[in-house]
């Protein structure tokens, strides 16, 4: 109840202010040129995606006869073929489990680390924070070969869900900490003092006040981690084989193994992009907010 | 044995043996409370500080352990591998010093890959910055379908590079791909080997696909930056009779500076690490025309088992990224503060 009120206070005004600003923008309204540009942009953006979706409803003969034409007649066999393909569901399951584990690790460990970095005073605080900031500069690509050896030989986690989720979470942590720290710092100091006066420990404050209030920030970093994991290619490519593969690997395989079945490739690709698109459409605001936060730094 | 609380007290100018008087002991407690590092607590009468240190350790350790184990440790190992000749089995015994680096840096395949990365950095920013800015400026107004438009623009960014790559690979097929078909319809024809199969065009084609994939991100971020330009400036400019273009050039774009510069930084780092899209579209070919540093090191490491060479390449990749990042920070991002000062001065005049 009170938590909701506080969230409202801290989040709502900016949103409302923005809306007000936009509505009084000095240069209002679209003219035909603007709409024309917008249409071109939309067409170029969606064209390839729609072509893939529609291509899945055609036969290879149709695609060969008239590559640019519409489905005529519409066939469902490509899509049903993919949907009845157990490999597709296996890949989707692998992708989902790995993404969920990665996201859980990133969010839990990330908010735990960000809490003392944001709200405790201690000597090594900035140094510790810099460790994570520097982590932003280390892409997984640089460490990929030793990582591959570490996971497959030393940990014997090659071809497992954990073997991909753990390093993915580790590489997503810097961004998470960098986004969450200012977020947690922005929560008013008075809240903490009031909680302390009421006899709450700092850990109690963390659980009962900080976590509920930082919901939006946690969702943001969670969504970024999930999308990153869902789309990841390089690490799964090295670590996963056979029926442990994730959807991006499955798409790439299907595309090279069935290179003559273009309609099938389109259907497979389309169905593989559906989860990411649905997730994105529901979480769009969060993703954009997170990326903006990263850019404003 | 000087522990942390002692050190802190010493810095505060108090005697180095704090427990002798209650006054300095109190100071030590306070100093400790402010400066106790994780896991170090200390001394009797300092339990609050100990507890706090333990709390910090409890909160930070999981993330730090994961980070050290899966990020820092492999990077250290990469540096170690890079000075050995190692085929992936047996112990690391064949120490070769910097010879792996010499062989990487004199390998034309790698230097070409480095050049490709730099070309992609320059072209990505050179194309996406003006294009993204133009689209963002045009769309930064109340118009019909605004929300839908923003969603649509962002779709390519959310798709996996692999998925976008597979679709584009089909579109770009020679002869029967839809792009060549459309060209034929207007009397043109694509290269016989296809856009991705002709060495002269392959890299540019990859850049076009990357532009498609990442332009939306630029537009969305620029639009977000535009939202933070104060409305009053537009109103003032309008009262002064400024045209739309004057307002954009004199007010909007300068104020968007920090967003543009940070976006360009992220774009640069991303281009240097490019792997997925190239791997799907061309695999680095034809004739290494589209290789990047990342495809080079993956080929060396996983296909040829030259772990030493691959590690040296990854260290070079990191150093290149670091040098460019630091240079960029120094020469470009540093100016952000000065810029805001200048703008403020102008605004107050």
Coordinates of C-alpha atoms in Angstrom, one line a residue:
Chain A
X1 CA 0.0 0.0 0.0
X2 CA 2.5 2.6 1.1
X3 CA 5.0 1.0 -1.2
X4 CA 2.6 1.6 -4.1
X5 CA 2.2 5.2 -3.1
X6 CA 6.0 5.7 -3.0
X7 CA 6.4 4.1 -6.4
X8 CA 3.8 6.5 -7.7
X9 CA 5.6 9.5 -6.3
X10 CA 9.0 8.5 -7.8
X11 CA 7.9 7.2 -11.1
X12 CA 4.7 8.9 -12.1
X13 CA 5.7 12.5 -12.3
X14 CA 8.3 12.0 -14.9
X15 CA 6.0 10.1 -17.1
X16 CA 3.3 12.6 -16.7
X17 CA 5.7 15.5 -17.3
X18 CA 6.9 13.8 -20.5
X19 CA 3.4 13.5 -21.7
X20 CA 2.7 17.1 -21.0
X21 CA 6.0 18.1 -22.7
X22 CA 5.2 16.2 -25.8
X23 CA 1.7 17.5 -26.0
X24 CA 3.0 21.1 -26.0
X25 CA 5.8 20.4 -28.3
X26 CA 6.6 23.5 -30.3
X27 CA 6.6 21.9 -33.7
X28 CA 3.4 19.9 -33.7
X29 CA 1.7 17.5 -35.9
X30 CA 2.8 15.6 -38.9
X31 CA 2.9 16.9 -42.5
X32 CA 2.7 14.7 -45.5
X33 CA 6.5 14.5 -45.8
X34 CA 6.8 13.2 -42.2
X35 CA 4.2 10.5 -42.9
X36 CA 5.9 9.6 -46.1
X37 CA 9.2 9.2 -44.4
X38 CA 7.5 7.2 -41.6
X39 CA 5.9 4.9 -44.1
X40 CA 9.2 4.2 -45.9
X41 CA 10.9 3.5 -42.6
X42 CA 8.2 1.1 -41.6
X43 CA 8.2 -0.7 -45.0
X44 CA 12.0 -1.1 -44.9
X45 CA 11.9 -2.3 -41.3
X46 CA 9.1 -4.7 -41.5
X47 CA 9.6 -5.8 -45.1
X48 CA 12.2 -8.5 -44.5
X49 CA 10.3 -9.8 -41.5
X50 CA 7.0 -9.9 -43.2
X51 CA 8.6 -11.6 -46.2
X52 CA 9.8 -14.3 -44.0
X53 CA 6.4 -14.7 -42.3
X54 CA 4.6 -14.8 -45.7
X55 CA 7.3 -17.0 -47.2
X56 CA 6.4 -19.6 -44.6
X57 CA 2.9 -19.8 -46.1
X58 CA 4.1 -20.5 -49.6
X59 CA 5.5 -23.6 -51.3
X60 CA 9.0 -23.8 -52.6
X61 CA 7.5 -24.0 -56.1
X62 CA 5.7 -20.7 -55.5
X63 CA 8.9 -19.1 -54.1
X64 CA 10.9 -20.2 -57.1
X65 CA 8.3 -19.1 -59.7
X66 CA 7.8 -15.7 -58.2
X67 CA 10.0 -14.8 -55.3
X68 CA 8.3 -11.5 -54.7
X69 CA 4.7 -12.6 -54.9
X70 CA 2.1 -13.2 -52.2
X71 CA 1.2 -16.7 -51.0
X72 CA -1.2 -18.2 -53.6
X73 CA -2.7 -20.5 -52.3
X74 CA -1.8 -20.2 -48.7
X75 CA -0.2 -23.4 -47.4
X76 CA 0.1 -24.3 -43.7
X77 CA 2.2 -27.3 -44.1
X78 CA 5.5 -25.6 -43.5
X79 CA 4.3 -24.2 -40.2
X80 CA 2.6 -27.4 -39.1
X81 CA 5.7 -29.3 -40.1
X82 CA 7.8 -27.1 -37.8
X83 CA 5.3 -27.3 -35.0
X84 CA 5.1 -31.1 -35.1
X85 CA 8.9 -31.3 -35.2
X86 CA 10.0 -32.4 -31.7
X87 CA 13.5 -30.8 -32.3
X88 CA 11.8 -27.3 -32.5
X89 CA 10.1 -27.8 -29.1
X90 CA 13.3 -29.2 -27.6
X91 CA 15.3 -26.1 -28.8
X92 CA 12.6 -23.8 -27.5
X93 CA 12.6 -25.6 -24.1
X94 CA 16.4 -25.3 -23.9
X95 CA 16.3 -21.6 -24.8
X96 CA 13.6 -21.0 -22.3
X97 CA 15.3 -22.8 -19.4
X98 CA 18.7 -21.2 -20.1
X99 CA 17.1 -17.7 -20.4
X100 CA 15.1 -18.2 -17.2
X101 CA 18.1 -19.4 -15.2
X102 CA 20.3 -16.6 -16.6
X103 CA 17.7 -14.0 -15.7
X104 CA 17.2 -15.3 -12.2
X105 CA 20.9 -15.4 -11.5
X106 CA 21.5 -11.9 -12.9
X107 CA 18.6 -10.3 -11.1
X108 CA 19.2 -11.9 -7.7
X109 CA 23.0 -11.5 -7.7
X110 CA 22.8 -8.2 -9.4
X111 CA 20.4 -6.5 -6.9
X112 CA 22.3 -8.1 -4.0
X113 CA 25.6 -6.6 -5.2
X114 CA 24.1 -3.3 -6.1
X115 CA 22.5 -2.8 -2.7
X116 CA 25.8 -2.3 -0.7
X117 CA 27.3 -0.5 -3.6
X118 CA 24.4 2.0 -3.6
X119 CA 23.5 2.4 0.1
X120 CA 26.4 1.4 2.3
X121 CA 29.4 3.5 3.1
X122 CA 32.7 1.5 3.0
X123 CA 36.2 2.1 2.0
X124 CA 36.4 -0.2 -1.1
X125 CA 33.0 0.7 -2.4
X126 CA 34.1 2.7 -5.5
X127 CA 36.9 0.3 -6.2
X128 CA 34.5 -2.6 -6.1
X129 CA 32.1 -0.7 -8.4
X130 CA 34.9 0.0 -10.8
X131 CA 35.5 -3.7 -11.1
X132 CA 32.0 -4.2 -12.4
X133 CA 32.2 -1.1 -14.6
X134 CA 35.4 -2.4 -16.2
X135 CA 33.6 -5.6 -16.8
X136 CA 31.5 -3.7 -19.4
X137 CA 34.7 -3.5 -21.5
X138 CA 35.2 -7.3 -21.5
X139 CA 33.0 -8.9 -24.1
X140 CA 32.5 -12.6 -23.9
X141 CA 34.3 -12.9 -27.2
X142 CA 37.6 -12.1 -25.6
X143 CA 37.4 -14.8 -23.1
X144 CA 35.5 -17.3 -25.2
X145 CA 38.3 -19.9 -25.8
X146 CA 39.4 -20.2 -22.1
X147 CA 35.7 -20.1 -21.1
X148 CA 35.0 -23.0 -23.4
X149 CA 37.9 -25.0 -21.9
X150 CA 36.9 -24.0 -18.3
X151 CA 33.3 -25.2 -18.8
X152 CA 33.8 -28.3 -20.9
X153 CA 36.9 -29.7 -19.2
X154 CA 37.4 -28.2 -15.7
X155 CA 33.7 -28.0 -14.7
X156 CA 32.4 -30.8 -17.0
X157 CA 29.4 -28.6 -17.7
X158 CA 29.7 -28.7 -21.5
X159 CA 26.4 -29.4 -23.2
X160 CA 24.3 -28.5 -20.1
X161 CA 21.9 -25.7 -19.3
X162 CA 24.0 -24.5 -16.4
X163 CA 27.2 -24.4 -18.5
X164 CA 25.7 -21.7 -20.7
X165 CA 23.6 -19.9 -18.0
X166 CA 26.4 -19.3 -15.5
X167 CA 28.8 -17.5 -17.8
X168 CA 26.0 -15.6 -19.5
X169 CA 24.9 -14.4 -16.1
X170 CA 28.4 -13.4 -15.2
X171 CA 28.8 -11.4 -18.4
X172 CA 25.4 -9.7 -17.9
X173 CA 26.2 -8.7 -14.3
X174 CA 28.2 -5.5 -15.0
X175 CA 25.4 -3.9 -17.0
X176 CA 22.9 -5.0 -14.3
X177 CA 25.0 -3.5 -11.5
X178 CA 25.6 -0.3 -13.5
X179 CA 21.8 0.1 -14.1
X180 CA 20.6 -0.9 -10.7
X181 CA 23.1 1.2 -8.5
X182 CA 21.8 4.6 -9.5
X183 CA 18.3 3.2 -9.3
X184 CA 18.7 2.1 -5.7
X185 CA 20.6 5.3 -4.8
X186 CA 17.6 7.3 -5.9
X187 CA 15.3 5.8 -3.3
X188 CA 15.0 8.4 -0.5
X189 CA 17.3 8.2 2.4
X190 CA 14.4 9.0 4.8
X191 CA 12.9 5.6 4.0
X192 CA 16.0 3.9 5.3
X193 CA 16.1 6.1 8.4
X194 CA 12.5 5.6 9.2
X195 CA 12.9 1.8 8.8
X196 CA 16.0 1.9 11.1
X197 CA 14.1 3.9 13.7
X198 CA 11.4 1.3 13.7
X199 CA 14.1 -1.3 14.4
X200 CA 14.5 -2.8 11.0
X201 CA 18.0 -4.1 10.2
X202 CA 19.7 -3.3 7.0
X203 CA 18.9 -6.7 5.7
X204 CA 15.3 -6.3 6.7
X205 CA 15.2 -3.0 4.9
X206 CA 16.6 -4.8 1.8
X207 CA 13.9 -7.4 1.8
X208 CA 10.9 -5.5 3.0
X209 CA 11.4 -2.1 1.5
X210 CA 14.1 -2.0 -1.1
X211 CA 13.1 -5.0 -3.1
X212 CA 9.4 -4.2 -3.4
X213 CA 10.3 -0.6 -4.4
X214 CA 12.9 -1.5 -7.0
X215 CA 10.5 -3.6 -8.9
X216 CA 10.7 -1.5 -12.1
X217 CA 14.5 -1.5 -12.1
X218 CA 14.6 -5.3 -11.5
X219 CA 12.1 -5.9 -14.4
X220 CA 14.3 -3.8 -16.6
X221 CA 17.5 -5.6 -16.0
X222 CA 15.7 -8.9 -16.0
X223 CA 14.2 -8.2 -19.4
X224 CA 17.6 -7.2 -20.8
X225 CA 19.2 -10.3 -19.5
X226 CA 16.4 -12.5 -20.8
X227 CA 16.5 -11.1 -24.3
X228 CA 20.3 -11.2 -24.3
X229 CA 20.2 -14.9 -23.4
X230 CA 17.4 -15.8 -25.7
X231 CA 19.3 -14.3 -28.7
X232 CA 22.8 -15.5 -27.7
X233 CA 24.6 -17.4 -30.3
X234 CA 28.4 -17.6 -29.8
X235 CA 28.5 -19.3 -26.4
X236 CA 25.8 -21.8 -27.1
X237 CA 27.5 -22.5 -30.4
X238 CA 30.6 -23.6 -28.7
X239 CA 29.0 -25.4 -25.7
X240 CA 25.9 -27.1 -26.9
X241 CA 25.4 -30.0 -29.2
X242 CA 22.6 -32.3 -30.3
X243 CA 19.3 -31.9 -28.5
X244 CA 20.7 -29.4 -26.0
X245 CA 20.8 -26.7 -28.7
X246 CA 19.0 -23.4 -28.3
X247 CA 16.7 -21.9 -30.9
X248 CA 19.3 -19.6 -32.6
X249 CA 21.5 -22.7 -33.1
X250 CA 18.5 -24.6 -34.3
X251 CA 17.6 -21.9 -36.8
X252 CA 21.1 -21.7 -38.1
X253 CA 21.3 -25.5 -38.4
X254 CA 17.9 -25.8 -40.1
X255 CA 18.9 -23.1 -42.5
X256 CA 22.0 -24.8 -43.6
X257 CA 20.7 -28.4 -43.5
X258 CA 17.5 -27.7 -45.4
X259 CA 18.9 -25.0 -47.7
X260 CA 16.7 -26.3 -50.6
X261 CA 13.5 -26.0 -48.5
X262 CA 13.4 -22.2 -48.3
X263 CA 9.7 -22.1 -47.3
X264 CA 10.5 -24.5 -44.4
X265 CA 13.4 -22.3 -43.4
X266 CA 11.1 -19.2 -43.4
X267 CA 8.5 -21.1 -41.3
X268 CA 11.1 -22.3 -38.8
X269 CA 12.7 -18.8 -38.6
X270 CA 9.3 -17.1 -38.1
X271 CA 8.2 -19.4 -35.4
X272 CA 11.6 -19.0 -33.7
X273 CA 11.2 -15.2 -33.6
X274 CA 7.6 -15.3 -32.2
X275 CA 8.6 -15.7 -28.6
X276 CA 11.1 -12.9 -28.7
X277 CA 8.6 -10.6 -30.4
X278 CA 5.8 -11.4 -28.0
X279 CA 8.1 -10.9 -25.1
X280 CA 9.3 -7.6 -26.6
X281 CA 5.9 -6.3 -27.3
X282 CA 4.8 -6.9 -23.7
X283 CA 8.0 -5.6 -22.2
X284 CA 8.8 -2.9 -24.8
X285 CA 8.9 0.0 -22.3
X286 CA 11.3 -1.8 -20.0
X287 CA 13.7 -2.6 -22.7
X288 CA 13.8 0.9 -24.0
X289 CA 14.1 2.3 -20.5
X290 CA 17.0 0.0 -19.7
X291 CA 18.9 0.9 -22.9
X292 CA 18.2 4.6 -22.3
X293 CA 19.6 4.3 -18.8
X294 CA 22.7 2.7 -20.2
X295 CA 23.2 5.5 -22.7
X296 CA 22.7 8.2 -20.3
X297 CA 25.3 6.3 -18.2
Chain B
X1 CA 49.4 -5.3 13.0
X2 CA 47.6 -2.3 11.8
X3 CA 44.0 -3.1 10.9
X4 CA 41.6 -1.0 9.0
X5 CA 40.1 0.9 11.9
X6 CA 43.6 1.9 13.1
X7 CA 44.5 3.1 9.6
X8 CA 41.3 5.1 9.5
X9 CA 42.0 6.7 12.8
X10 CA 45.6 7.4 11.9
X11 CA 44.3 9.2 8.8
X12 CA 42.0 11.3 10.9
X13 CA 45.0 12.5 12.9
X14 CA 44.2 10.6 16.1
X15 CA 46.9 8.5 17.9
X16 CA 47.6 5.2 16.3
X17 CA 46.6 3.2 19.4
X18 CA 42.9 4.2 19.6
X19 CA 41.7 1.9 22.4
X20 CA 43.5 4.0 25.0
X21 CA 40.9 6.6 25.4
X22 CA 37.1 6.4 25.0
X23 CA 37.2 9.4 22.7
X24 CA 39.5 7.9 20.1
X25 CA 37.8 4.6 20.5
X26 CA 34.5 6.3 19.6
X27 CA 36.3 7.9 16.6
X28 CA 37.6 4.5 15.6
X29 CA 34.1 3.0 15.7
X30 CA 32.7 5.8 13.6
X31 CA 35.6 5.6 11.2
X32 CA 35.2 1.9 11.1
X33 CA 31.5 2.2 10.4
X34 CA 32.4 4.4 7.5
X35 CA 35.3 2.5 6.1
X36 CA 35.1 -1.2 7.1
X37 CA 35.7 -3.3 4.0
X38 CA 33.8 -6.5 3.5
X39 CA 34.8 -9.3 5.7
X40 CA 37.0 -7.2 7.8
X41 CA 35.5 -6.2 11.0
X42 CA 37.7 -6.3 13.7
X43 CA 38.0 -5.6 17.2
X44 CA 36.0 -5.8 20.4
X45 CA 33.5 -3.0 20.7
X46 CA 33.3 -2.8 17.0
X47 CA 30.6 -5.3 16.5
X48 CA 28.4 -3.0 14.4
X49 CA 31.2 -2.6 12.0
X50 CA 31.8 -6.4 11.9
X51 CA 28.2 -7.0 11.3
X52 CA 28.2 -4.5 8.5
X53 CA 31.3 -6.0 6.9
X54 CA 29.6 -9.4 7.0
X55 CA 26.5 -8.0 5.5
X56 CA 28.4 -6.4 2.7
X57 CA 30.3 -9.7 2.1
X58 CA 27.0 -11.5 2.1
X59 CA 25.5 -9.2 -0.5
X60 CA 28.5 -8.8 -2.8
X61 CA 30.1 -12.3 -2.7
X62 CA 27.7 -14.2 -5.0
X63 CA 28.0 -11.7 -7.8
X64 CA 31.7 -11.1 -7.3
X65 CA 32.4 -14.8 -7.2
X66 CA 30.5 -15.4 -10.4
X67 CA 32.1 -12.5 -12.1
X68 CA 35.7 -13.4 -11.0
X69 CA 35.2 -17.1 -12.0
X70 CA 33.5 -16.7 -15.4
X71 CA 34.8 -13.3 -16.6
X72 CA 38.1 -12.4 -14.9
X73 CA 39.6 -15.8 -14.7
X74 CA 39.0 -16.8 -18.4
X75 CA 40.5 -13.4 -19.5
X76 CA 43.6 -14.1 -17.4
X77 CA 43.8 -17.5 -18.9
X78 CA 43.5 -16.0 -22.4
X79 CA 46.5 -13.9 -21.7
X80 CA 48.3 -17.0 -20.4
X81 CA 47.4 -19.2 -23.4
X82 CA 48.5 -16.4 -25.7
X83 CA 52.2 -17.0 -24.9
X84 CA 52.1 -20.7 -25.4
X85 CA 51.8 -22.9 -28.4
X86 CA 49.0 -25.2 -27.3
X87 CA 46.7 -27.5 -29.3
X88 CA 44.2 -28.0 -26.6
X89 CA 45.5 -31.2 -24.9
X90 CA 48.4 -31.9 -22.5
X91 CA 50.0 -29.3 -20.2
X92 CA 51.0 -25.8 -21.2
X93 CA 54.7 -26.4 -21.7
X94 CA 55.6 -25.0 -25.1
X95 CA 56.3 -21.4 -24.1
X96 CA 56.7 -19.2 -27.2
X97 CA 56.8 -15.7 -25.7
X98 CA 55.3 -13.2 -28.0
X99 CA 55.6 -15.3 -31.1
X100 CA 51.8 -16.0 -31.3
X101 CA 51.3 -12.2 -31.3
X102 CA 53.9 -11.8 -34.1
X103 CA 52.2 -14.5 -36.1
X104 CA 48.8 -13.0 -35.6
X105 CA 49.8 -9.5 -36.4
X106 CA 51.7 -10.5 -39.5
X107 CA 48.9 -12.8 -40.7
X108 CA 47.2 -11.1 -43.5
X109 CA 43.9 -12.8 -42.7
X110 CA 44.0 -11.2 -39.2
X111 CA 45.0 -7.7 -40.3
X112 CA 42.4 -7.8 -43.0
X113 CA 39.9 -8.9 -40.3
X114 CA 41.0 -5.9 -38.2
X115 CA 40.5 -3.6 -41.1
X116 CA 37.1 -5.0 -41.7
X117 CA 36.2 -4.4 -38.1
X118 CA 37.4 -0.8 -38.4
X119 CA 35.5 -0.3 -41.7
X120 CA 32.3 -1.6 -40.0
X121 CA 32.9 0.8 -37.1
X122 CA 33.2 3.8 -39.4
X123 CA 30.4 2.8 -41.8
X124 CA 28.0 1.9 -39.0
X125 CA 28.4 5.2 -37.3
X126 CA 28.8 7.1 -40.6
X127 CA 25.5 5.7 -41.9
X128 CA 23.4 5.2 -38.8
X129 CA 24.2 8.6 -37.1
X130 CA 22.9 10.9 -39.9
X131 CA 20.1 8.6 -40.9
X132 CA 19.0 7.9 -37.3
X133 CA 19.2 11.5 -36.4
X134 CA 17.2 12.5 -39.5
X135 CA 14.5 10.0 -38.7
X136 CA 14.4 10.9 -35.0
X137 CA 14.1 14.6 -35.7
X138 CA 11.3 14.0 -38.2
X139 CA 9.4 11.7 -35.9
X140 CA 9.9 13.8 -32.8
X141 CA 6.4 15.3 -32.9
X142 CA 2.9 14.4 -32.1
X143 CA 1.6 12.4 -34.9
X144 CA -0.8 9.7 -35.7
X145 CA 0.4 6.2 -35.0
X146 CA 3.4 7.4 -33.0
X147 CA 3.5 4.5 -30.5
X148 CA 3.0 1.9 -33.2
X149 CA 5.8 3.5 -35.3
X150 CA 8.2 3.4 -32.4
X151 CA 7.4 -0.3 -31.8
X152 CA 7.9 -1.2 -35.4
X153 CA 11.2 0.6 -35.7
X154 CA 12.5 -1.3 -32.7
X155 CA 11.6 -4.8 -34.0
X156 CA 14.8 -5.6 -35.8
X157 CA 16.8 -4.9 -32.8
X158 CA 14.9 -7.4 -30.7
X159 CA 15.3 -10.2 -33.2
X160 CA 18.4 -12.4 -32.7
X161 CA 21.2 -11.6 -35.1
X162 CA 21.0 -15.2 -36.2
X163 CA 17.3 -15.0 -37.1
X164 CA 17.8 -11.7 -38.9
X165 CA 20.8 -13.1 -40.6
X166 CA 19.0 -16.2 -41.8
X167 CA 16.1 -14.2 -43.3
X168 CA 18.5 -11.8 -45.0
X169 CA 20.6 -14.6 -46.3
X170 CA 17.5 -15.9 -48.1
X171 CA 16.6 -12.4 -49.4
X172 CA 20.1 -11.9 -50.8
X173 CA 20.3 -15.2 -52.6
X174 CA 21.6 -14.7 -56.2
X175 CA 19.0 -14.9 -59.0
X176 CA 16.0 -16.3 -57.1
X177 CA 16.4 -14.2 -53.9
X178 CA 13.7 -11.5 -53.6
X179 CA 16.2 -8.6 -53.8
X180 CA 17.7 -9.8 -57.1
X181 CA 14.2 -10.4 -58.4
X182 CA 13.1 -6.9 -57.6
X183 CA 16.3 -5.5 -59.3
X184 CA 15.5 -7.6 -62.4
X185 CA 12.0 -6.2 -62.4
X186 CA 13.4 -2.7 -62.9
X187 CA 16.0 -3.9 -65.4
X188 CA 19.0 -4.1 -63.1
X189 CA 20.8 -7.2 -62.1
X190 CA 22.8 -8.2 -59.0
X191 CA 26.3 -9.7 -59.2
X192 CA 26.3 -13.2 -60.6
X193 CA 27.7 -14.7 -57.4
X194 CA 25.2 -12.9 -55.3
X195 CA 25.8 -9.9 -53.0
X196 CA 27.3 -12.0 -50.3
X197 CA 29.3 -14.2 -52.7
X198 CA 31.2 -11.4 -54.4
X199 CA 34.2 -10.3 -52.4
X200 CA 33.9 -6.7 -53.6
X201 CA 30.3 -6.3 -52.3
X202 CA 30.2 -8.8 -49.4
X203 CA 31.4 -6.5 -46.7
X204 CA 29.2 -3.6 -47.8
X205 CA 26.2 -6.0 -47.9
X206 CA 26.9 -7.1 -44.3
X207 CA 27.0 -3.4 -43.3
X208 CA 23.6 -2.8 -45.0
X209 CA 22.1 -5.7 -43.0
X210 CA 23.7 -4.4 -39.8
X211 CA 22.2 -1.0 -40.5
X212 CA 18.8 -2.5 -40.9
X213 CA 19.2 -4.4 -37.6
X214 CA 20.6 -1.5 -35.5
X215 CA 19.2 1.7 -37.0
X216 CA 16.0 1.3 -34.9
X217 CA 18.0 1.3 -31.7
X218 CA 19.7 4.5 -32.7
X219 CA 16.3 6.1 -33.6
X220 CA 14.8 5.0 -30.3
X221 CA 17.7 6.3 -28.2
X222 CA 17.8 9.6 -30.1
X223 CA 14.1 10.1 -29.6
X224 CA 14.5 9.4 -25.9
X225 CA 17.3 12.0 -25.8
X226 CA 15.1 14.5 -27.6
X227 CA 12.5 14.1 -24.9
X228 CA 14.9 15.6 -22.4
X229 CA 15.5 18.8 -24.4
X230 CA 13.6 21.5 -22.4
X231 CA 10.4 22.6 -24.0
X232 CA 11.1 26.2 -23.0
X233 CA 14.0 26.4 -25.5
X234 CA 11.7 25.5 -28.4
X235 CA 9.2 28.1 -27.3
X236 CA 11.8 30.8 -26.9
X237 CA 13.3 29.9 -30.3
X238 CA 9.8 30.1 -31.9
X239 CA 9.1 33.4 -30.3
X240 CA 12.4 34.6 -31.8
X241 CA 11.2 33.5 -35.2
X242 CA 13.6 30.6 -35.7
X243 CA 12.7 28.1 -38.4
X244 CA 12.3 24.4 -37.8
X245 CA 15.7 23.7 -39.3
X246 CA 17.4 26.5 -37.3
X247 CA 16.0 25.1 -34.1
X248 CA 17.2 21.6 -34.9
X249 CA 20.7 22.8 -35.8
X250 CA 21.3 25.3 -33.1
X251 CA 19.4 23.8 -30.2
X252 CA 18.3 20.2 -30.6
X253 CA 21.4 18.6 -32.1
X254 CA 23.9 20.3 -29.7
X255 CA 21.8 19.3 -26.7
X256 CA 21.5 15.8 -28.0
X257 CA 25.3 15.7 -28.1
X258 CA 25.9 13.5 -25.0
X259 CA 23.3 10.9 -26.2
X260 CA 24.9 10.8 -29.7
X261 CA 28.4 10.4 -28.4
X262 CA 27.5 7.6 -26.0
X263 CA 25.5 5.8 -28.6
X264 CA 28.4 6.0 -31.0
X265 CA 30.6 4.6 -28.3
X266 CA 28.4 1.6 -27.8
X267 CA 28.1 1.1 -31.5
X268 CA 31.8 1.1 -31.9
X269 CA 32.3 -1.5 -29.1
X270 CA 29.6 -3.6 -30.7
X271 CA 31.2 -3.4 -34.2
X272 CA 34.6 -4.5 -32.9
X273 CA 33.0 -7.6 -31.4
X274 CA 30.9 -8.5 -34.4
X275 CA 30.5 -12.2 -34.9
X276 CA 26.9 -13.6 -35.1
X277 CA 25.7 -11.8 -38.2
X278 CA 28.9 -12.4 -40.2
X279 CA 29.0 -16.0 -39.2
X280 CA 25.5 -16.6 -40.4
X281 CA 25.7 -14.5 -43.6
X282 CA 29.1 -15.4 -44.9
X283 CA 31.1 -17.3 -42.3
X284 CA 33.8 -14.7 -42.9
X285 CA 34.0 -15.4 -46.6
X286 CA 34.1 -15.2 -49.6
X287 CA 37.9 -15.4 -49.5
X288 CA 37.9 -13.8 -46.1
X289 CA 36.3 -10.7 -47.5
X290 CA 34.1 -10.3 -44.5
X291 CA 36.2 -11.8 -41.7
X292 CA 36.2 -10.1 -38.4
X293 CA 38.6 -10.5 -35.5
X294 CA 36.0 -12.6 -33.7
X295 CA 35.4 -14.9 -36.7
X296 CA 39.2 -15.2 -37.0
X297 CA 39.7 -16.3 -33.4
X298 CA 36.8 -18.7 -33.5
X299 CA 38.1 -20.3 -36.6
X300 CA 41.6 -20.6 -35.2
X301 CA 40.4 -21.9 -31.9
X302 CA 37.6 -24.3 -32.6
X303 CA 38.3 -25.4 -36.1
X304 CA 42.1 -25.5 -36.1
X305 CA 42.7 -26.0 -32.4
X306 CA 45.3 -23.3 -32.4
X307 CA 44.4 -22.1 -28.9
X308 CA 47.6 -20.0 -28.5
X309 CA 46.9 -18.1 -31.7
X310 CA 43.3 -17.7 -30.9
X311 CA 44.1 -16.4 -27.4
X312 CA 46.7 -13.9 -28.9
X313 CA 44.0 -12.7 -31.3
X314 CA 41.5 -12.3 -28.5
X315 CA 44.0 -10.2 -26.5
X316 CA 44.7 -8.1 -29.6
X317 CA 40.9 -7.7 -30.0
X318 CA 40.6 -6.6 -26.4
X319 CA 43.6 -4.2 -26.6
X320 CA 42.2 -2.6 -29.8
X321 CA 38.8 -2.2 -28.2
X322 CA 40.4 -0.8 -25.0
X323 CA 42.6 1.7 -26.9
X324 CA 39.7 2.9 -29.0
X325 CA 37.4 3.1 -26.0
X326 CA 40.0 5.1 -23.9
X327 CA 40.8 7.3 -26.9
X328 CA 37.1 8.0 -27.5
X329 CA 36.6 8.7 -23.8
X330 CA 39.5 11.1 -23.8
X331 CA 38.9 12.9 -27.1
X332 CA 35.1 12.8 -27.4
X333 CA 33.3 12.1 -24.2
X334 CA 35.5 14.4 -22.2
X335 CA 34.0 17.4 -24.0
X336 CA 30.6 16.7 -22.8
X337 CA 31.1 18.7 -19.6
X338 CA 32.6 21.6 -21.5
X339 CA 29.8 21.5 -24.0
X340 CA 27.2 21.9 -21.3
X341 CA 29.0 24.8 -19.7
X342 CA 29.2 26.5 -23.1
X343 CA 25.5 25.9 -23.7
X344 CA 24.6 27.2 -20.4
X345 CA 26.6 30.3 -20.9
X346 CA 24.9 30.9 -24.2
X347 CA 21.6 30.3 -22.7
X348 CA 22.1 32.9 -20.0
X349 CA 23.3 35.6 -22.3

